[in-house]
Every structure is written in C-alpha cells, then in structure tokens.
mmCIF file with all atom_site columns, C-alpha atoms in Angstrom:
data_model
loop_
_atom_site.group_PDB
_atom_site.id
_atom_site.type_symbol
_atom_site.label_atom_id
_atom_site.label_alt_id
_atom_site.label_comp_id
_atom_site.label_asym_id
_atom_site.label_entity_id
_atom_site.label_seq_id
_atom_site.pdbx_PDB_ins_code
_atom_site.Cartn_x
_atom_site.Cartn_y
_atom_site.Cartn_z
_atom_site.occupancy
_atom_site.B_iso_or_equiv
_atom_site.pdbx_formal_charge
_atom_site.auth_seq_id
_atom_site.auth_comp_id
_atom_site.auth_asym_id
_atom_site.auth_atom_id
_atom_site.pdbx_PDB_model_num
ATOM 1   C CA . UNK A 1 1   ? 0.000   0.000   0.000  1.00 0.00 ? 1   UNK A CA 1
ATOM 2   C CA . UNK A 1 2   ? 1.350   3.574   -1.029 1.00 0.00 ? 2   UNK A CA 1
ATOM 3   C CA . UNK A 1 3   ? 1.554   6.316   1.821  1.00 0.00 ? 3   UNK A CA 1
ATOM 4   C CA . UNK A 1 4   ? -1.117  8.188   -0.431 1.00 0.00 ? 4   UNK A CA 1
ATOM 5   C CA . UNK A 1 5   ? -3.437  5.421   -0.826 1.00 0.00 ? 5   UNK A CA 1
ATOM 6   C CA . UNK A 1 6   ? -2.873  4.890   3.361  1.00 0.00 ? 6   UNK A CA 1
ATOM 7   C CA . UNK A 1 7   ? -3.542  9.039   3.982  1.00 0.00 ? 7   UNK A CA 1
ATOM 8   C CA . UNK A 1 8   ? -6.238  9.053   1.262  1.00 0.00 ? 8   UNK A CA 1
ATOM 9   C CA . UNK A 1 9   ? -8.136  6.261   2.649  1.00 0.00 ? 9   UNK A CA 1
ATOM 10  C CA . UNK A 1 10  ? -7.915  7.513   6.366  1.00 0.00 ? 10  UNK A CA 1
ATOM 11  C CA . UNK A 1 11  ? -8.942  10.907  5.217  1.00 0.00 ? 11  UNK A CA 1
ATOM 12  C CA . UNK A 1 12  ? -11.598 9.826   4.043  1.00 0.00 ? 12  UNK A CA 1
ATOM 13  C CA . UNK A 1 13  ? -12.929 7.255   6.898  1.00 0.00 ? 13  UNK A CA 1
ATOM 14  C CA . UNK A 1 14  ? -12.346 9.683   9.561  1.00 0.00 ? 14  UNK A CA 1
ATOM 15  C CA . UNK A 1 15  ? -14.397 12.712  7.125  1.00 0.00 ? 15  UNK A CA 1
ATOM 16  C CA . UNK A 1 16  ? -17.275 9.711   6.756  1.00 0.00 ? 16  UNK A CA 1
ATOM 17  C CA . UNK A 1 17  ? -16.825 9.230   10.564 1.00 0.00 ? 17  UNK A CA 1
ATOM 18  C CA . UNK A 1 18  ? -17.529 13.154  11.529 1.00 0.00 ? 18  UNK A CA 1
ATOM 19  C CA . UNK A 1 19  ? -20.062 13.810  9.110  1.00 0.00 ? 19  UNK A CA 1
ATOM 20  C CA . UNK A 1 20  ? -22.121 10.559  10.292 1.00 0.00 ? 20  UNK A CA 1
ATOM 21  C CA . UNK A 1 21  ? -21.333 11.670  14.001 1.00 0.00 ? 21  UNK A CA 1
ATOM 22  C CA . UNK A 1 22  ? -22.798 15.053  13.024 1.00 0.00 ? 22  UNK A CA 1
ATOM 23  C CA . UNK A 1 23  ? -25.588 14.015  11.258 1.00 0.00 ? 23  UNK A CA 1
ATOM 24  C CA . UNK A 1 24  ? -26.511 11.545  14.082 1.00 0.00 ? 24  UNK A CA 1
ATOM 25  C CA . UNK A 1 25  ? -28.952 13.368  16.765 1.00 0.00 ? 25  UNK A CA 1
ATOM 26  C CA . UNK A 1 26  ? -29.746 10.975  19.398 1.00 0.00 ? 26  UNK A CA 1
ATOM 27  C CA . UNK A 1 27  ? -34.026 10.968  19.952 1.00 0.00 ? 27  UNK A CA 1
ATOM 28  C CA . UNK A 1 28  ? -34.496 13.666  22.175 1.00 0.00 ? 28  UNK A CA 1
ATOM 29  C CA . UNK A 1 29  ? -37.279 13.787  24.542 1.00 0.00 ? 29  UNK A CA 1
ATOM 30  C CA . UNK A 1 30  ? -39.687 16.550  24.657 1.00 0.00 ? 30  UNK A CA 1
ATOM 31  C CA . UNK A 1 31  ? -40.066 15.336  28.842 1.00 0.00 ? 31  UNK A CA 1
ATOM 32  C CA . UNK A 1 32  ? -36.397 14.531  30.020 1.00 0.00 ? 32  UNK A CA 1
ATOM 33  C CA . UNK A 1 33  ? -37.558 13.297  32.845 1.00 0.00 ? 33  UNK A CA 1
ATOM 34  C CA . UNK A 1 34  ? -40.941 11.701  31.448 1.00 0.00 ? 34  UNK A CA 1
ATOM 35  C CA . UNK A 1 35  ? -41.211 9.674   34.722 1.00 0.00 ? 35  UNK A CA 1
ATOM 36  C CA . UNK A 1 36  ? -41.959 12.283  36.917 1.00 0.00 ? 36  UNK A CA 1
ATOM 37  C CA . UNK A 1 37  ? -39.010 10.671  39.273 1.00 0.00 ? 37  UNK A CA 1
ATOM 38  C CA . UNK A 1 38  ? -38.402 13.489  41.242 1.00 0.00 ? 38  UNK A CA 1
ATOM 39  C CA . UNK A 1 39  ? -42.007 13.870  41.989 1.00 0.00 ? 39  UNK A CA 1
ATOM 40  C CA . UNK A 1 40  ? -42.909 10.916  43.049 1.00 0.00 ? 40  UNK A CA 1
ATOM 41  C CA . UNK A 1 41  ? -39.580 10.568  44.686 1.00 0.00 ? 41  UNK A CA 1
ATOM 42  C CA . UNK A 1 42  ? -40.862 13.178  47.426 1.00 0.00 ? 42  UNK A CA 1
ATOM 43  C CA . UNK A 1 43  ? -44.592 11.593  47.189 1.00 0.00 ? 43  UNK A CA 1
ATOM 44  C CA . UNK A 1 44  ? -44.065 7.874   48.210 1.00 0.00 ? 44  UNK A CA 1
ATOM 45  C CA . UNK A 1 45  ? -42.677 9.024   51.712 1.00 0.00 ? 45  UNK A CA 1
ATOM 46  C CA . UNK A 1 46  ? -45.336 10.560  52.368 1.00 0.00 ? 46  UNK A CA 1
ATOM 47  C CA . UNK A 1 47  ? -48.107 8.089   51.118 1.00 0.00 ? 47  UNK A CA 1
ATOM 48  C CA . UNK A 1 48  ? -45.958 5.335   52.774 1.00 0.00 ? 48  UNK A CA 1
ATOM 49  C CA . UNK A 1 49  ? -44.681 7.039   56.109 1.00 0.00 ? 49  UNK A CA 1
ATOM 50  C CA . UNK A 1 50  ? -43.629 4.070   58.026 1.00 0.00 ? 50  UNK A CA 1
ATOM 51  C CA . UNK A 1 51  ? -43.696 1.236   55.415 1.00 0.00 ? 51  UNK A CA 1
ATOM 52  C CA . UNK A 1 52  ? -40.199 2.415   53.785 1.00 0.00 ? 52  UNK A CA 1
ATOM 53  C CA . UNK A 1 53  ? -36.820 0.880   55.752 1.00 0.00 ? 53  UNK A CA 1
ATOM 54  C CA . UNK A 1 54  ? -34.854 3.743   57.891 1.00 0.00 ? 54  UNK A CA 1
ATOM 55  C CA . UNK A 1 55  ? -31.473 2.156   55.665 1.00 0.00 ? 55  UNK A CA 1
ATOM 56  C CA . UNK A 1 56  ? -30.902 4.905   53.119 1.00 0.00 ? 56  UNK A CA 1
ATOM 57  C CA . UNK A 1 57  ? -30.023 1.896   49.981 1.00 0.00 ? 57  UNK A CA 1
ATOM 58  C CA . UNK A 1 58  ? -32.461 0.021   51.120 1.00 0.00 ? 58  UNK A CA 1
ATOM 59  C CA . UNK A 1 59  ? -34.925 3.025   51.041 1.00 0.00 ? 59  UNK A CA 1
ATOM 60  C CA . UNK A 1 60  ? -33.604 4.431   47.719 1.00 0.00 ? 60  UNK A CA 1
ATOM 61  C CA . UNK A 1 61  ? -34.037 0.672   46.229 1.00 0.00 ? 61  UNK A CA 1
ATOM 62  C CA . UNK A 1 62  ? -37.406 0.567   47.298 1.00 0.00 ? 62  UNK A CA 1
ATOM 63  C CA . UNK A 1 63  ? -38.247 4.056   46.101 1.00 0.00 ? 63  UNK A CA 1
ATOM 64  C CA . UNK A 1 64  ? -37.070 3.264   42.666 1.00 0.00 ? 64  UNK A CA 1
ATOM 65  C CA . UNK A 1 65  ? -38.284 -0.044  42.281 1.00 0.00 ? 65  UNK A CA 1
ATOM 66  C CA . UNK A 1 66  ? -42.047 1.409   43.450 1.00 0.00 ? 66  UNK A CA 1
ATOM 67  C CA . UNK A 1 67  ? -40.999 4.375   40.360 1.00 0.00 ? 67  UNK A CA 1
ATOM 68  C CA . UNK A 1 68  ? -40.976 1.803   38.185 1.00 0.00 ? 68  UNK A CA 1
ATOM 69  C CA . UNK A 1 69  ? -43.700 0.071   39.061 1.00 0.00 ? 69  UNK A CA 1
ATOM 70  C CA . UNK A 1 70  ? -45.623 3.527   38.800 1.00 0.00 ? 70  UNK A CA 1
ATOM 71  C CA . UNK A 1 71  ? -44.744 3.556   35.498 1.00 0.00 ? 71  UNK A CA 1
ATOM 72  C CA . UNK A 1 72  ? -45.375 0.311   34.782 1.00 0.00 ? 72  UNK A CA 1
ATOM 73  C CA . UNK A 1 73  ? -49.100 0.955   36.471 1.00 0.00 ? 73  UNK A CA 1
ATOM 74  C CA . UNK A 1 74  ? -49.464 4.522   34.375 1.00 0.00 ? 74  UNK A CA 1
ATOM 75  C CA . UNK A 1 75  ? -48.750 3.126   30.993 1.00 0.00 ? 75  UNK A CA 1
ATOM 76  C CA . UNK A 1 76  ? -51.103 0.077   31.451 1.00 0.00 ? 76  UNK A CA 1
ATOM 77  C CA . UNK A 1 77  ? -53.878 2.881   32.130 1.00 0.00 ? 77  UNK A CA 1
ATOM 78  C CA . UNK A 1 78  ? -56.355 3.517   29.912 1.00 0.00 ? 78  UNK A CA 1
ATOM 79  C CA . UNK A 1 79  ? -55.686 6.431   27.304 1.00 0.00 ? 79  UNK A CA 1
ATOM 80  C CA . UNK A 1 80  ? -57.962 8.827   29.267 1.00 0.00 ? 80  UNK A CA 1
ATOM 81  C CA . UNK A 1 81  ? -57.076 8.267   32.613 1.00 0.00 ? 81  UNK A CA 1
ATOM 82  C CA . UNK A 1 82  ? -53.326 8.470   31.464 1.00 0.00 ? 82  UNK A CA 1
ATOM 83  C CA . UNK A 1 83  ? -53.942 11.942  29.940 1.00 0.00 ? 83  UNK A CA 1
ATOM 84  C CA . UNK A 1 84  ? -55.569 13.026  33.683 1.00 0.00 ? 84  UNK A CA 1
ATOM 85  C CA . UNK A 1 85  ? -52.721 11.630  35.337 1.00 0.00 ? 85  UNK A CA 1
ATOM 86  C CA . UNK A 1 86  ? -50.290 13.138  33.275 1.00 0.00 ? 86  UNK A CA 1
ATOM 87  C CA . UNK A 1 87  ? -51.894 16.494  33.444 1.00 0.00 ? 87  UNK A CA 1
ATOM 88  C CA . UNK A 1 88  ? -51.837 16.397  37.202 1.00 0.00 ? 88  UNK A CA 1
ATOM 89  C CA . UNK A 1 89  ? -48.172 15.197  37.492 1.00 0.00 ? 89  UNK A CA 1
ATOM 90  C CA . UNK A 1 90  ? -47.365 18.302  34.875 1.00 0.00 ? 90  UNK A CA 1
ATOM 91  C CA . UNK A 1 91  ? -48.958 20.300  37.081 1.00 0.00 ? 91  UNK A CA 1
ATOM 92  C CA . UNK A 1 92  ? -47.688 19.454  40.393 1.00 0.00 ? 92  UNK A CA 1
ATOM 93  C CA . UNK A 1 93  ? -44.206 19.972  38.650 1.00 0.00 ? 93  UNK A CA 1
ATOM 94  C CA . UNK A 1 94  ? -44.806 23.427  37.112 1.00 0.00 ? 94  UNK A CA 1
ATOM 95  C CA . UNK A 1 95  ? -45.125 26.460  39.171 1.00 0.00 ? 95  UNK A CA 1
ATOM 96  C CA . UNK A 1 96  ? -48.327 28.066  38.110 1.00 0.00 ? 96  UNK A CA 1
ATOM 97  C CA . UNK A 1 97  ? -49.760 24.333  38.597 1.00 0.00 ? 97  UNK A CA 1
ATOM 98  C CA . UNK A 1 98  ? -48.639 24.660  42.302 1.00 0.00 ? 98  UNK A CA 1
ATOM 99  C CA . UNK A 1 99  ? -50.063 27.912  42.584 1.00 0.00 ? 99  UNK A CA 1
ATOM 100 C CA . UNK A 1 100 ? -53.361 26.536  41.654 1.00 0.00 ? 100 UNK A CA 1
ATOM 101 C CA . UNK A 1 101 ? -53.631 23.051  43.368 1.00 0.00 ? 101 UNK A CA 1
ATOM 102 C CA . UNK A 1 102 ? -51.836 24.244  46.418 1.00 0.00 ? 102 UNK A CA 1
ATOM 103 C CA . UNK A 1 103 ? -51.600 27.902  46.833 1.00 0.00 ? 103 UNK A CA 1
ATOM 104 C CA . UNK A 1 104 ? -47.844 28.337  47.196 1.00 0.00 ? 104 UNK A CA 1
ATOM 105 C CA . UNK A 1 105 ? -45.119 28.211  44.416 1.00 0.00 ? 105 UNK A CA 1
ATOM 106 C CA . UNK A 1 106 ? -43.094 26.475  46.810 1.00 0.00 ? 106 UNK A CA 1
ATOM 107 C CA . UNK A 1 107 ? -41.928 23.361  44.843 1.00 0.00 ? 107 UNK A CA 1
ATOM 108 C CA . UNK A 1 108 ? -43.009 20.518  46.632 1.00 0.00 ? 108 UNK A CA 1
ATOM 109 C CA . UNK A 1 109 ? -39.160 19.319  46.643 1.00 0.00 ? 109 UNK A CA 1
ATOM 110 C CA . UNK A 1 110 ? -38.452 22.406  49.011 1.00 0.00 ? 110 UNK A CA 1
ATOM 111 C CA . UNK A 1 111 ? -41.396 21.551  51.135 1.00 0.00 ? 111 UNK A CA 1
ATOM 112 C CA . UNK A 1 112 ? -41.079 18.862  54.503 1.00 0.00 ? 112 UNK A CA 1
ATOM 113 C CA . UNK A 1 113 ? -42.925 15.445  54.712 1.00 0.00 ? 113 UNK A CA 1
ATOM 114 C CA . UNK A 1 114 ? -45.379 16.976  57.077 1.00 0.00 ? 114 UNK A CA 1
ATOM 115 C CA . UNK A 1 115 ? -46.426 19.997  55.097 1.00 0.00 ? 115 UNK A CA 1
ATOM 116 C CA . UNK A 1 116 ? -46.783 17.837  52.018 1.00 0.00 ? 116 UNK A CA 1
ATOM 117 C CA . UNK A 1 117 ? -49.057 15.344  53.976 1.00 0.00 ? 117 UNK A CA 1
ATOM 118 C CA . UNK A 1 118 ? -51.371 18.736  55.293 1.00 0.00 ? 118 UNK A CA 1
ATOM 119 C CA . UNK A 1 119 ? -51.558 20.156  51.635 1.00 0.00 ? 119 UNK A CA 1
ATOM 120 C CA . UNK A 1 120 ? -52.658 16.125  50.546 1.00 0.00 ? 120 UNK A CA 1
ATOM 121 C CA . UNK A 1 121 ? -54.778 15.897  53.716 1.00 0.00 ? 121 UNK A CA 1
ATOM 122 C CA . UNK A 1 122 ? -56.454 19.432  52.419 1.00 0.00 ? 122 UNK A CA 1
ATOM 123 C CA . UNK A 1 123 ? -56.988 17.588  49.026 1.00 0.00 ? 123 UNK A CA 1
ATOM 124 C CA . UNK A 1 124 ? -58.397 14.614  50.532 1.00 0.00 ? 124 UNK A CA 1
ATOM 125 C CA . UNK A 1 125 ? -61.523 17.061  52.568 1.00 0.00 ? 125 UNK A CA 1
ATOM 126 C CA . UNK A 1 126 ? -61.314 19.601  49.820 1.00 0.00 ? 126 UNK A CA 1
ATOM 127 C CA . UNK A 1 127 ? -64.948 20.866  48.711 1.00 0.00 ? 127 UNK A CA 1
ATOM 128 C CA . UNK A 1 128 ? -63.969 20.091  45.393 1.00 0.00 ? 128 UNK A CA 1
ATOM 129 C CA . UNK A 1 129 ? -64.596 17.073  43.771 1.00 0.00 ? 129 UNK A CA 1
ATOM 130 C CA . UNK A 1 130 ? -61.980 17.631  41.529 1.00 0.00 ? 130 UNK A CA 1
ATOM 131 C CA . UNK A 1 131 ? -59.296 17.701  44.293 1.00 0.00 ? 131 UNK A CA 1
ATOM 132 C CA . UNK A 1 132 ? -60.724 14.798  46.312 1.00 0.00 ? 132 UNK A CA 1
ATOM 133 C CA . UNK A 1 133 ? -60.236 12.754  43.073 1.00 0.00 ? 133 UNK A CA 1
ATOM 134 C CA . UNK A 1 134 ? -56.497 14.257  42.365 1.00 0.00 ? 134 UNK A CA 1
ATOM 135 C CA . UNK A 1 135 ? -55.499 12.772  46.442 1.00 0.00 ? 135 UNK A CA 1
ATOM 136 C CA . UNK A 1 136 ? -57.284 9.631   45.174 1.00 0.00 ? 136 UNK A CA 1
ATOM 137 C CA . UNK A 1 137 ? -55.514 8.897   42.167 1.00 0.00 ? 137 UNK A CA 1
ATOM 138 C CA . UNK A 1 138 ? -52.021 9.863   43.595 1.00 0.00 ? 138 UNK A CA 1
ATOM 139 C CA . UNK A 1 139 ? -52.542 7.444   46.832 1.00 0.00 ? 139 UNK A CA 1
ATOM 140 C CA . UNK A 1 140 ? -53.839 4.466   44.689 1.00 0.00 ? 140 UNK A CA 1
ATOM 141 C CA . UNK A 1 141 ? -51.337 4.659   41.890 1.00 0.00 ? 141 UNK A CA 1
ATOM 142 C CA . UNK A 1 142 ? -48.549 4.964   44.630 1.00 0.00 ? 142 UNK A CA 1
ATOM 143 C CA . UNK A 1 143 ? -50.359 2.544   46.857 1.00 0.00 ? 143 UNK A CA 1
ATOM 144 C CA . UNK A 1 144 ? -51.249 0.068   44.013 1.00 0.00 ? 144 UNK A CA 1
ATOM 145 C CA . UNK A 1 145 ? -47.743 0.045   42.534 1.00 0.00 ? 145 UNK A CA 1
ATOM 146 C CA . UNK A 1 146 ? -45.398 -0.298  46.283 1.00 0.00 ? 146 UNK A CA 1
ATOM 147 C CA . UNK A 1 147 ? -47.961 -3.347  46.891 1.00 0.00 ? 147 UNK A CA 1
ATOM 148 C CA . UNK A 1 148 ? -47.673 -4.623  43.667 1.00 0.00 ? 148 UNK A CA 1
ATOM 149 C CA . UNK A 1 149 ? -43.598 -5.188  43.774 1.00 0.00 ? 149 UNK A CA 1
ATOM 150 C CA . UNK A 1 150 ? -43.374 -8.955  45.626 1.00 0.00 ? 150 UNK A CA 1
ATOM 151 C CA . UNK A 1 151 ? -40.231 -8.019  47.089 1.00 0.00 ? 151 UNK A CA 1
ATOM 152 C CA . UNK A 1 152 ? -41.925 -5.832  48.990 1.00 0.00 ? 152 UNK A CA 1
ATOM 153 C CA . UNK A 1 153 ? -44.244 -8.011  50.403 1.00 0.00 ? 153 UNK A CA 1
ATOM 154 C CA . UNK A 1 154 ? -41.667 -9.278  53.148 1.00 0.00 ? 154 UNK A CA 1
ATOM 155 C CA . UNK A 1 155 ? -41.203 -6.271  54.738 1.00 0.00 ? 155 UNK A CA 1
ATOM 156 C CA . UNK A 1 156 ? -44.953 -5.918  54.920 1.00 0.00 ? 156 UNK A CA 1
ATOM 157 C CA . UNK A 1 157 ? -44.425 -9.539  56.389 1.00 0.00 ? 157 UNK A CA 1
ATOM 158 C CA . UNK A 1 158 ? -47.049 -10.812 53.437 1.00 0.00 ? 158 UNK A CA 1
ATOM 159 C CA . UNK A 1 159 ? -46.712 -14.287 52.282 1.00 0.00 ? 159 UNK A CA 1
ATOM 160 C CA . UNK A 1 160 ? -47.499 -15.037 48.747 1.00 0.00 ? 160 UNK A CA 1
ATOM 161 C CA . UNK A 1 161 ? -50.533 -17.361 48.512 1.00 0.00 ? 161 UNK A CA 1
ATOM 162 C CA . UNK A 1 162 ? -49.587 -21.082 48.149 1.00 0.00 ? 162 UNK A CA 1
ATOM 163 C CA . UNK A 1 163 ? -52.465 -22.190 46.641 1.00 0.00 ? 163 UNK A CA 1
ATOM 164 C CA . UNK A 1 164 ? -51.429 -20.421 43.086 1.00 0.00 ? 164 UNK A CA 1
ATOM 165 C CA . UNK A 1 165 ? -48.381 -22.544 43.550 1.00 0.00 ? 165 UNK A CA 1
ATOM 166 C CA . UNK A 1 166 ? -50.275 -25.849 43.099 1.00 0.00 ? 166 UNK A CA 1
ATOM 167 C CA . UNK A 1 167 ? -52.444 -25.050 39.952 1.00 0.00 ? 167 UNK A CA 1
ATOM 168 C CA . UNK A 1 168 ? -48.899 -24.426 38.197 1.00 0.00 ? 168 UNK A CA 1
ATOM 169 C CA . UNK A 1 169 ? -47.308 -27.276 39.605 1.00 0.00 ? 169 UNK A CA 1
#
C-alpha cells in the first residue's frame, strides 16, 4: 500500500466518521424526565410514612423499584385516565400548577414530609370534587404500585398465597 493510498483512505474514513457523528442526533425527549421521578420521589414518603426501611439503599431501592412500578401501572392505564394523570403530574411539577392546586409556588421538593401530607390531607376534605379525586388517584397509583412489587411483600411480612403454587405445579 502507497503512503497516499494509506492518507487518502484515512482521510476519508475519519471525514465519513464526523459527518455521520454530526448528522446523528440521538431521539431527544420533549419530557427529560418523562417519569416524573423526582415527583414521586418526594410523594411515596409521604403516602408510605412508616412502610419504607430507615437504611438509606435500602430506602432508595425501594423508592425506585415502586418508580418503576408507577410507570409500569401509568402506561397500562387507559388512554384517558393516562392523559388526567399526566396532566396532574405536569402540574404538580410546574409552578403556576402549584399555585393553583396548592396555593404556594413552593416546589413541593423544598417543602417537609409533614407539610406535604397537610396540603394532601387538604386535598383529601377539599370541597372540590376535583381535588378529592387528584389525592385519590395519587394514593392508589402509589399505593397500588409499592404493593404490587413482591419483594416488597416481606417487609410488609405478606406471604405469597400457596395455593397459586399448586395449579402451576
């Protein structure tokens, strides 16, 4: 091989390389964090006060594996019911949404475990239907999903029941 065939050829692979690294644009999402993580990150807590362990791992396991079943329970949902949910999670999240649900632009990241569980204790007794069924929807999808995870079911000292066991076996 010639030295210009050799500096021809690795001109061009490495000008291929940039413009194909240029022209790639990963699939960027309009929600980066679609999950509403944070969120529910400070809402669990306070739906499951004592249930979650005191061992920060064990606590941040559990919170994550109870995110996941959230989302796992949200996108099972039907299409209506998932557009509700969604609005109310965008809400809670934006500022002028906070304003509105809960009087105060306070994020609820900035606010402690027992002034979140007076402003969802206000939604739970709130005149409005529309509020009583926002605390609803929050505790069962929260709820629903931490019970739903089988590993948490020892903590809650739950024992799976042994008679589905025997049909399968």
């Amino acid at each position: 091989m010639k030295r210009r065939t050799f500096l021809t050829g690795a001109f061009t692979g490495t000008a291929a390389l940039a413009l194909g690294v240029s022209l790639y644009t990963p699939e960027i999402n309009e929600h980066p964090d679609d999950t509403h993580r944070l969120l529910f990150s400070v809402l669990i807590p306070v739906f499951m006060q004592d249930a979650l362990p005191d061992v920060t791992n064990y606590r941040d396991a559990f919170l994550n594996r109870t995110i996941i079943a959230i989302n796992q329970t949200i996108s099972v949902l039907p299409e209506d019911q998932k557009q509700e949910l969604e609005q109310l999670l965008n809400m809670l999240e934006s500022r002028i949404g906070l304003l509105i649900l809960t009087s105060s632009i306070t994020p609820l990241m900035l606010r402690s475990p027992a002034e979140l569980a007076t402003m969802l204790e206000k939604w739970r007794y709130h005149f409005l239907e529309m509020m009583q069924t926002a605390y609803l929807g929050l505790r069962e999808l929260i709820m629903a999903s931490y019970y739903s995870c089988p590993e948490h079911w020892g903590r809650l000292h739950y024992a799976k029941p042994t008679f589905l066991d025997d049909d399968i076996s």
